[in-house]
Coordinates of C-alpha atoms in Angstrom, one line a residue:
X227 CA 35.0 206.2 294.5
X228 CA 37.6 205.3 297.2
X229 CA 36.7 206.9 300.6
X230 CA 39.5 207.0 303.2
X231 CA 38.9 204.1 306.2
X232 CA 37.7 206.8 308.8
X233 CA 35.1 207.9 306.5
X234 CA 32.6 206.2 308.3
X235 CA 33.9 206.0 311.8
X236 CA 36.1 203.7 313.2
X237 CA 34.9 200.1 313.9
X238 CA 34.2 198.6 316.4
X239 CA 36.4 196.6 318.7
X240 CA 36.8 192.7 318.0
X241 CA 35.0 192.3 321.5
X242 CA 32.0 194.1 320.8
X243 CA 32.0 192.6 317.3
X244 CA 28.7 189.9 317.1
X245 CA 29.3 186.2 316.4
X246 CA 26.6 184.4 314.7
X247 CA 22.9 185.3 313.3
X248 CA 21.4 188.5 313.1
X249 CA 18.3 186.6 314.3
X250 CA 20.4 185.1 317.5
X251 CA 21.7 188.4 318.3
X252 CA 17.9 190.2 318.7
X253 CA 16.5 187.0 320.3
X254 CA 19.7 187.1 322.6
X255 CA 19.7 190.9 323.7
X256 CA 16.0 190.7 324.3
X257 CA 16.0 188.1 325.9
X258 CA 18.2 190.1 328.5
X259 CA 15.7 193.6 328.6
X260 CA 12.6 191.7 327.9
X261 CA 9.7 194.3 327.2
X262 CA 12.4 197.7 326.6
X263 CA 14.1 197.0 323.6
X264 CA 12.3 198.8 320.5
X265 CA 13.3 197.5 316.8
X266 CA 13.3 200.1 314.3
X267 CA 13.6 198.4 310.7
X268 CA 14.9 199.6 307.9
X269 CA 14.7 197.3 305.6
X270 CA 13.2 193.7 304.8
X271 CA 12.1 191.8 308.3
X272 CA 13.9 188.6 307.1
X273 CA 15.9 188.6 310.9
X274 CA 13.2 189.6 312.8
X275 CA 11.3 186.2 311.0
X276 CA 14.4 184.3 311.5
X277 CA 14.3 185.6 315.4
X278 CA 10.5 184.3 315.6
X279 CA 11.8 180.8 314.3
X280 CA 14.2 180.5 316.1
X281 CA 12.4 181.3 319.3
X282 CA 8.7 182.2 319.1
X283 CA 8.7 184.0 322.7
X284 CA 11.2 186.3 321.2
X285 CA 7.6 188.1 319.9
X286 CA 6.6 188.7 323.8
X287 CA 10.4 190.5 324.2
X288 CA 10.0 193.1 322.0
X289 CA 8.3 196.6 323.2
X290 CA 7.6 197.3 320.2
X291 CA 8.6 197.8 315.9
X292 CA 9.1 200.6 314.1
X293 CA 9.0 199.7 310.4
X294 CA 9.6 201.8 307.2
X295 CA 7.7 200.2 304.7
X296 CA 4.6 201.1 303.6
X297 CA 3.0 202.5 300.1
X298 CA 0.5 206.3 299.3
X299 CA -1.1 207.2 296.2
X300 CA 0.7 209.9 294.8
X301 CA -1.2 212.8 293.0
X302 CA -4.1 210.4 293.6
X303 CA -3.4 208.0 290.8
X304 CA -3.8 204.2 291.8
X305 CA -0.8 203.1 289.8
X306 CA 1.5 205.2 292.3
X307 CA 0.6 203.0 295.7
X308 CA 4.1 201.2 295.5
X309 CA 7.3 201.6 294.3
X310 CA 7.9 198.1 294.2
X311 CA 4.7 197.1 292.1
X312 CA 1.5 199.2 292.4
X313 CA 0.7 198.0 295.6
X314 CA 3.9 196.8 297.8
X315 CA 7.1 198.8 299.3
X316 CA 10.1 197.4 298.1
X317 CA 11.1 196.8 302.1
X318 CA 7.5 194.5 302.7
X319 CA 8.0 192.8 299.0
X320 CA 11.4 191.7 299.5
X321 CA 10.5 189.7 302.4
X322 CA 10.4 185.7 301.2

């Protein structure tokens, strides 16, 4: 499926665009609102690990994380806790 360029809005300018790590970019802007800025995860927490590495205060920065992950029996039968294997989310298990 080809979807036209605008399809998902237009990008962002090459000033705002962010040079280097993922981890480096959330230690750097919290660094600069310590205790305001709220992570809401989506996925795996690889760059939030790779923030704590690369500066373990970055931990003490961060109001607070919202993750999605997480696993229910559905129906009730054990076998149903995860969708990754019985017992992890796909989002916790695909963390190294």
């Amino acid at each position: 499926i080809e979807l036209p360029q605008h399809f998902y809005g237009p990008g962002a300018p090459e000033e705002h665009q962010p040079v280097g790590s993922a981890a480096r970019f959330l230690v750097e802007r919290c660094a600069e609102a310590p205790g305001e800025v709220t992570l809401i995860t989506l996925g795996p927490l690889t760059n939030i690990a790779d923030a704590i590495r690369l500066d373990p205060s970055f931990t003490g920065m961060v109001r607070r994380v919202v993750m999605m992950g997480g696993a229910f029996a559905g129906g009730g039968r054990w076998f149903e806790f995860g969708n990754r294997s019985p017992c992890a989310e796909a989002n916790v298990y695909n963390d190294p």
